[in-house]
Amino acid sequence: MNPLKQEIAATIAHDGPMTLEHYMALCLGHPRYGYYMTRDPFGAAGDFVTAPEISQMFGELIGVWASEAWRMAGSPSPAQLIELGPGRGTLMSDVLRVSRISPAFLDAISVHLVETSPTLRAIQQQTLANSGKPVSWNADVNDTPPGPAFILANEFFDALPVRHYVKTIPGWRERLVGLAPSGELAFGLSEHVETSLNVPAREGSIIEVSAIAQRIMSEIAARLVREGGALLLIDYGYTETSLGDSLQAIAKHAYVDPLAAPGEADLTAHVDFAALARAARAAGAKVMGPVTQAHFLVQLGIERRAQALVNRATEEQAQAIADAFDRLTGTQDPRRHMGALFKVMAVTHPDMPDMPGFIV
Ligand code: SAH
């Protein structure tokens, strides 16, 4: 048993079973043993690869989008450029580099990274050391300075804990993590029947609720309505709320048992875009999309960008660019292609005109 599993087992022995949401929060964010707190999980040698790590084209197009969003919002100055969950800092580095072609944007913004992991903060600091802009860190988006904000979130919302409710004969009951007689962690159900969930479904059906993601979305949307700006959210997920469980644990590019080694595998859930869009609209914000990542990147000109890079590349580099283009925009094979599995949604001040990437 790893130390986090021992700690969780002891907590359960003392306080009783914990919710899946609480378990996920400990696995990902426990200050000492949490998955993101202690490691750099990205890249071929890590557990998974994200779009900014595949190619600079991704961050460059997002940078062009961000400066365009700023211009369409009336070029406010000062403004904040905020990234949620910046990983290695690669996306922000590409965004700031490409923004040199929009000096007025670069002058207006101050850069804020929302990151809980000290390990990843240190890597981000290194990556951005020569970016030409001072960078500051916050643990919570609510702690960033007020003012018009342009907020980027790639693969952030999928890392937030979810709740599961399972349909039983008496009604919906929340999934808990408890102890099996062997002393191992085991899933179980709360005794309590959730009467607020009034969804008809067959016994055994699961509802996944992203309460934390919805709360963060409500807070950001309220800020954008109050102060102006836009949020760009890119993640894998589904466009209609539906029954089912999308919780997955991934280590070394393979699926593993989420209870086997807490803190050693990445725990994620697919993003419920419809629920996040409802939360944003309820706060008075405008929602654009979701569209597929392929649609978004092609509309922003990834083909032209890839061609420009190929034109000054060696044969080997040209192959790598073609390969990255295929991974980012391909749609056939969801294990390799991100183009259809990943969706892009923007949340903005209600007066924002329709933005590039979202025209259908
Ligand atoms: N955007 C990056 C990394 C995605 S992984 C990329 O595309 O490569 C998720 C990131 O979110 C990590 O940086 C992780 O440490 C951070 N994170 C996870 N939960 C968080 C939370 N509750 N608050 C702030 N950051 C969080």
PDB file of C-alpha atoms and ligand atoms in Angstrom, residues 28 36-37 41-42 48-53 58 83-91 114-117 120 124 138-140 153-156 158-161 212 216 266, ligand 1:
ATOM      1  CA  LEU A  28      -4.880  14.706  -7.553  1.00  0.00           C
ATOM      2  CA  TYR A  36       0.045  16.656  -9.879  1.00  0.00           C
ATOM      3  CA  MET A  37       1.870  17.807  -6.755  1.00  0.00           C
ATOM      4  CA  PRO A  41       3.206  13.774 -15.992  1.00  0.00           C
ATOM      5  CA  PHE A  42       3.469  15.068 -19.556  1.00  0.00           C
ATOM      6  CA  PHE A  48      -0.074  11.434 -21.269  1.00  0.00           C
ATOM      7  CA  VAL A  49       0.609  13.967 -24.026  1.00  0.00           C
ATOM      8  CA  THR A  50      -1.383  17.187 -24.419  1.00  0.00           C
ATOM      9  CA  ALA A  51      -1.917  19.347 -27.521  1.00  0.00           C
ATOM     10  CA  PRO A  52       0.594  22.106 -26.649  1.00  0.00           C
ATOM     11  CA  GLU A  53       3.240  19.405 -26.162  1.00  0.00           C
ATOM     12  CA  PHE A  58      -1.532  24.748 -31.152  1.00  0.00           C
ATOM     13  CA  GLU A  83      -4.149  30.344 -17.822  1.00  0.00           C
ATOM     14  CA  LEU A  84      -5.784  27.654 -15.707  1.00  0.00           C
ATOM     15  CA  GLY A  85      -3.671  24.529 -15.128  1.00  0.00           C
ATOM     16  CA  PRO A  86      -0.709  25.452 -17.368  1.00  0.00           C
ATOM     17  CA  GLY A  87       1.136  22.097 -17.108  1.00  0.00           C
ATOM     18  CA  ARG A  88       4.698  22.705 -18.309  1.00  0.00           C
ATOM     19  CA  GLY A  89       3.970  26.282 -19.417  1.00  0.00           C
ATOM     20  CA  THR A  90       4.359  25.351 -23.079  1.00  0.00           C
ATOM     21  CA  LEU A  91       1.014  26.796 -24.214  1.00  0.00           C
ATOM     22  CA  VAL A 114      -3.467  29.382 -11.850  1.00  0.00           C
ATOM     23  CA  GLU A 115      -1.621  26.322 -10.599  1.00  0.00           C
ATOM     24  CA  THR A 116      -1.728  24.322  -7.374  1.00  0.00           C
ATOM     25  CA  SER A 117       1.313  22.124  -7.952  1.00  0.00           C
ATOM     26  CA  LEU A 120       4.679  22.290 -12.078  1.00  0.00           C
ATOM     27  CA  GLN A 124       6.450  26.803 -15.703  1.00  0.00           C
ATOM     28  CA  ASN A 138      -2.245  31.953  -7.954  1.00  0.00           C
ATOM     29  CA  ALA A 139      -3.800  28.794  -6.547  1.00  0.00           C
ATOM     30  CA  ASP A 140      -7.328  29.905  -7.398  1.00  0.00           C
ATOM     31  CA  ALA A 153      -7.919  26.411 -20.065  1.00  0.00           C
ATOM     32  CA  ASN A 154      -6.577  23.410 -21.969  1.00  0.00           C
ATOM     33  CA  GLU A 155      -7.223  20.052 -20.275  1.00  0.00           C
ATOM     34  CA  PHE A 156      -7.950  21.802 -16.971  1.00  0.00           C
ATOM     35  CA  ASP A 158     -11.168  17.284 -16.934  1.00  0.00           C
ATOM     36  CA  ALA A 159      -8.819  17.259 -13.942  1.00  0.00           C
ATOM     37  CA  LEU A 160     -11.501  18.463 -11.514  1.00  0.00           C
ATOM     38  CA  PRO A 161     -13.182  15.943  -9.178  1.00  0.00           C
ATOM     39  CA  ILE A 212     -16.677  21.788  -8.807  1.00  0.00           C
ATOM     40  CA  ILE A 216     -15.620  27.456 -11.222  1.00  0.00           C
ATOM     41  CA  ASP A 266      -4.040  10.593 -13.353  1.00  0.00           C
TER      42      ASP A 266
HETATM   43  N1  SAH B   1      -2.834  22.731 -19.739  1.00  0.00           N
HETATM   44  C1  SAH B   1      -1.702  21.828 -19.646  1.00  0.00           C
HETATM   45  C2  SAH B   1      -1.811  20.808 -18.501  1.00  0.00           C
HETATM   46  C3  SAH B   1      -3.077  20.048 -18.308  1.00  0.00           C
HETATM   47  S1  SAH B   1      -3.000  18.957 -16.903  1.00  0.00           S
HETATM   48  C4  SAH B   1      -1.477  21.163 -20.976  1.00  0.00           C
HETATM   49  O1  SAH B   1      -2.355  21.236 -21.811  1.00  0.00           O
HETATM   50  O2  SAH B   1      -0.427  20.550 -21.173  1.00  0.00           O
HETATM   51  C5  SAH B   1      -3.867  19.801 -15.652  1.00  0.00           C
HETATM   52  C6  SAH B   1      -3.171  20.995 -15.061  1.00  0.00           C
HETATM   53  O3  SAH B   1      -4.065  21.573 -14.101  1.00  0.00           O
HETATM   54  C7  SAH B   1      -1.892  20.732 -14.295  1.00  0.00           C
HETATM   55  O4  SAH B   1      -1.053  21.837 -14.465  1.00  0.00           O
HETATM   56  C8  SAH B   1      -2.392  20.633 -12.843  1.00  0.00           C
HETATM   57  O5  SAH B   1      -1.399  20.793 -11.887  1.00  0.00           O
HETATM   58  C9  SAH B   1      -3.429  21.718 -12.820  1.00  0.00           C
HETATM   59  N2  SAH B   1      -4.493  21.585 -11.824  1.00  0.00           N
HETATM   60  C10 SAH B   1      -5.239  20.492 -11.559  1.00  0.00           C
HETATM   61  N3  SAH B   1      -6.188  20.767 -10.632  1.00  0.00           N
HETATM   62  C11 SAH B   1      -6.051  22.071 -10.340  1.00  0.00           C
HETATM   63  C12 SAH B   1      -6.756  22.968  -9.456  1.00  0.00           C
HETATM   64  N4  SAH B   1      -7.784  22.548  -8.729  1.00  0.00           N
HETATM   65  N5  SAH B   1      -6.352  24.252  -9.421  1.00  0.00           N
HETATM   66  C13 SAH B   1      -5.311  24.691 -10.175  1.00  0.00           C
HETATM   67  N6  SAH B   1      -4.624  23.897 -11.021  1.00  0.00           N
HETATM   68  C14 SAH B   1      -4.977  22.603 -11.089  1.00  0.00           C
END
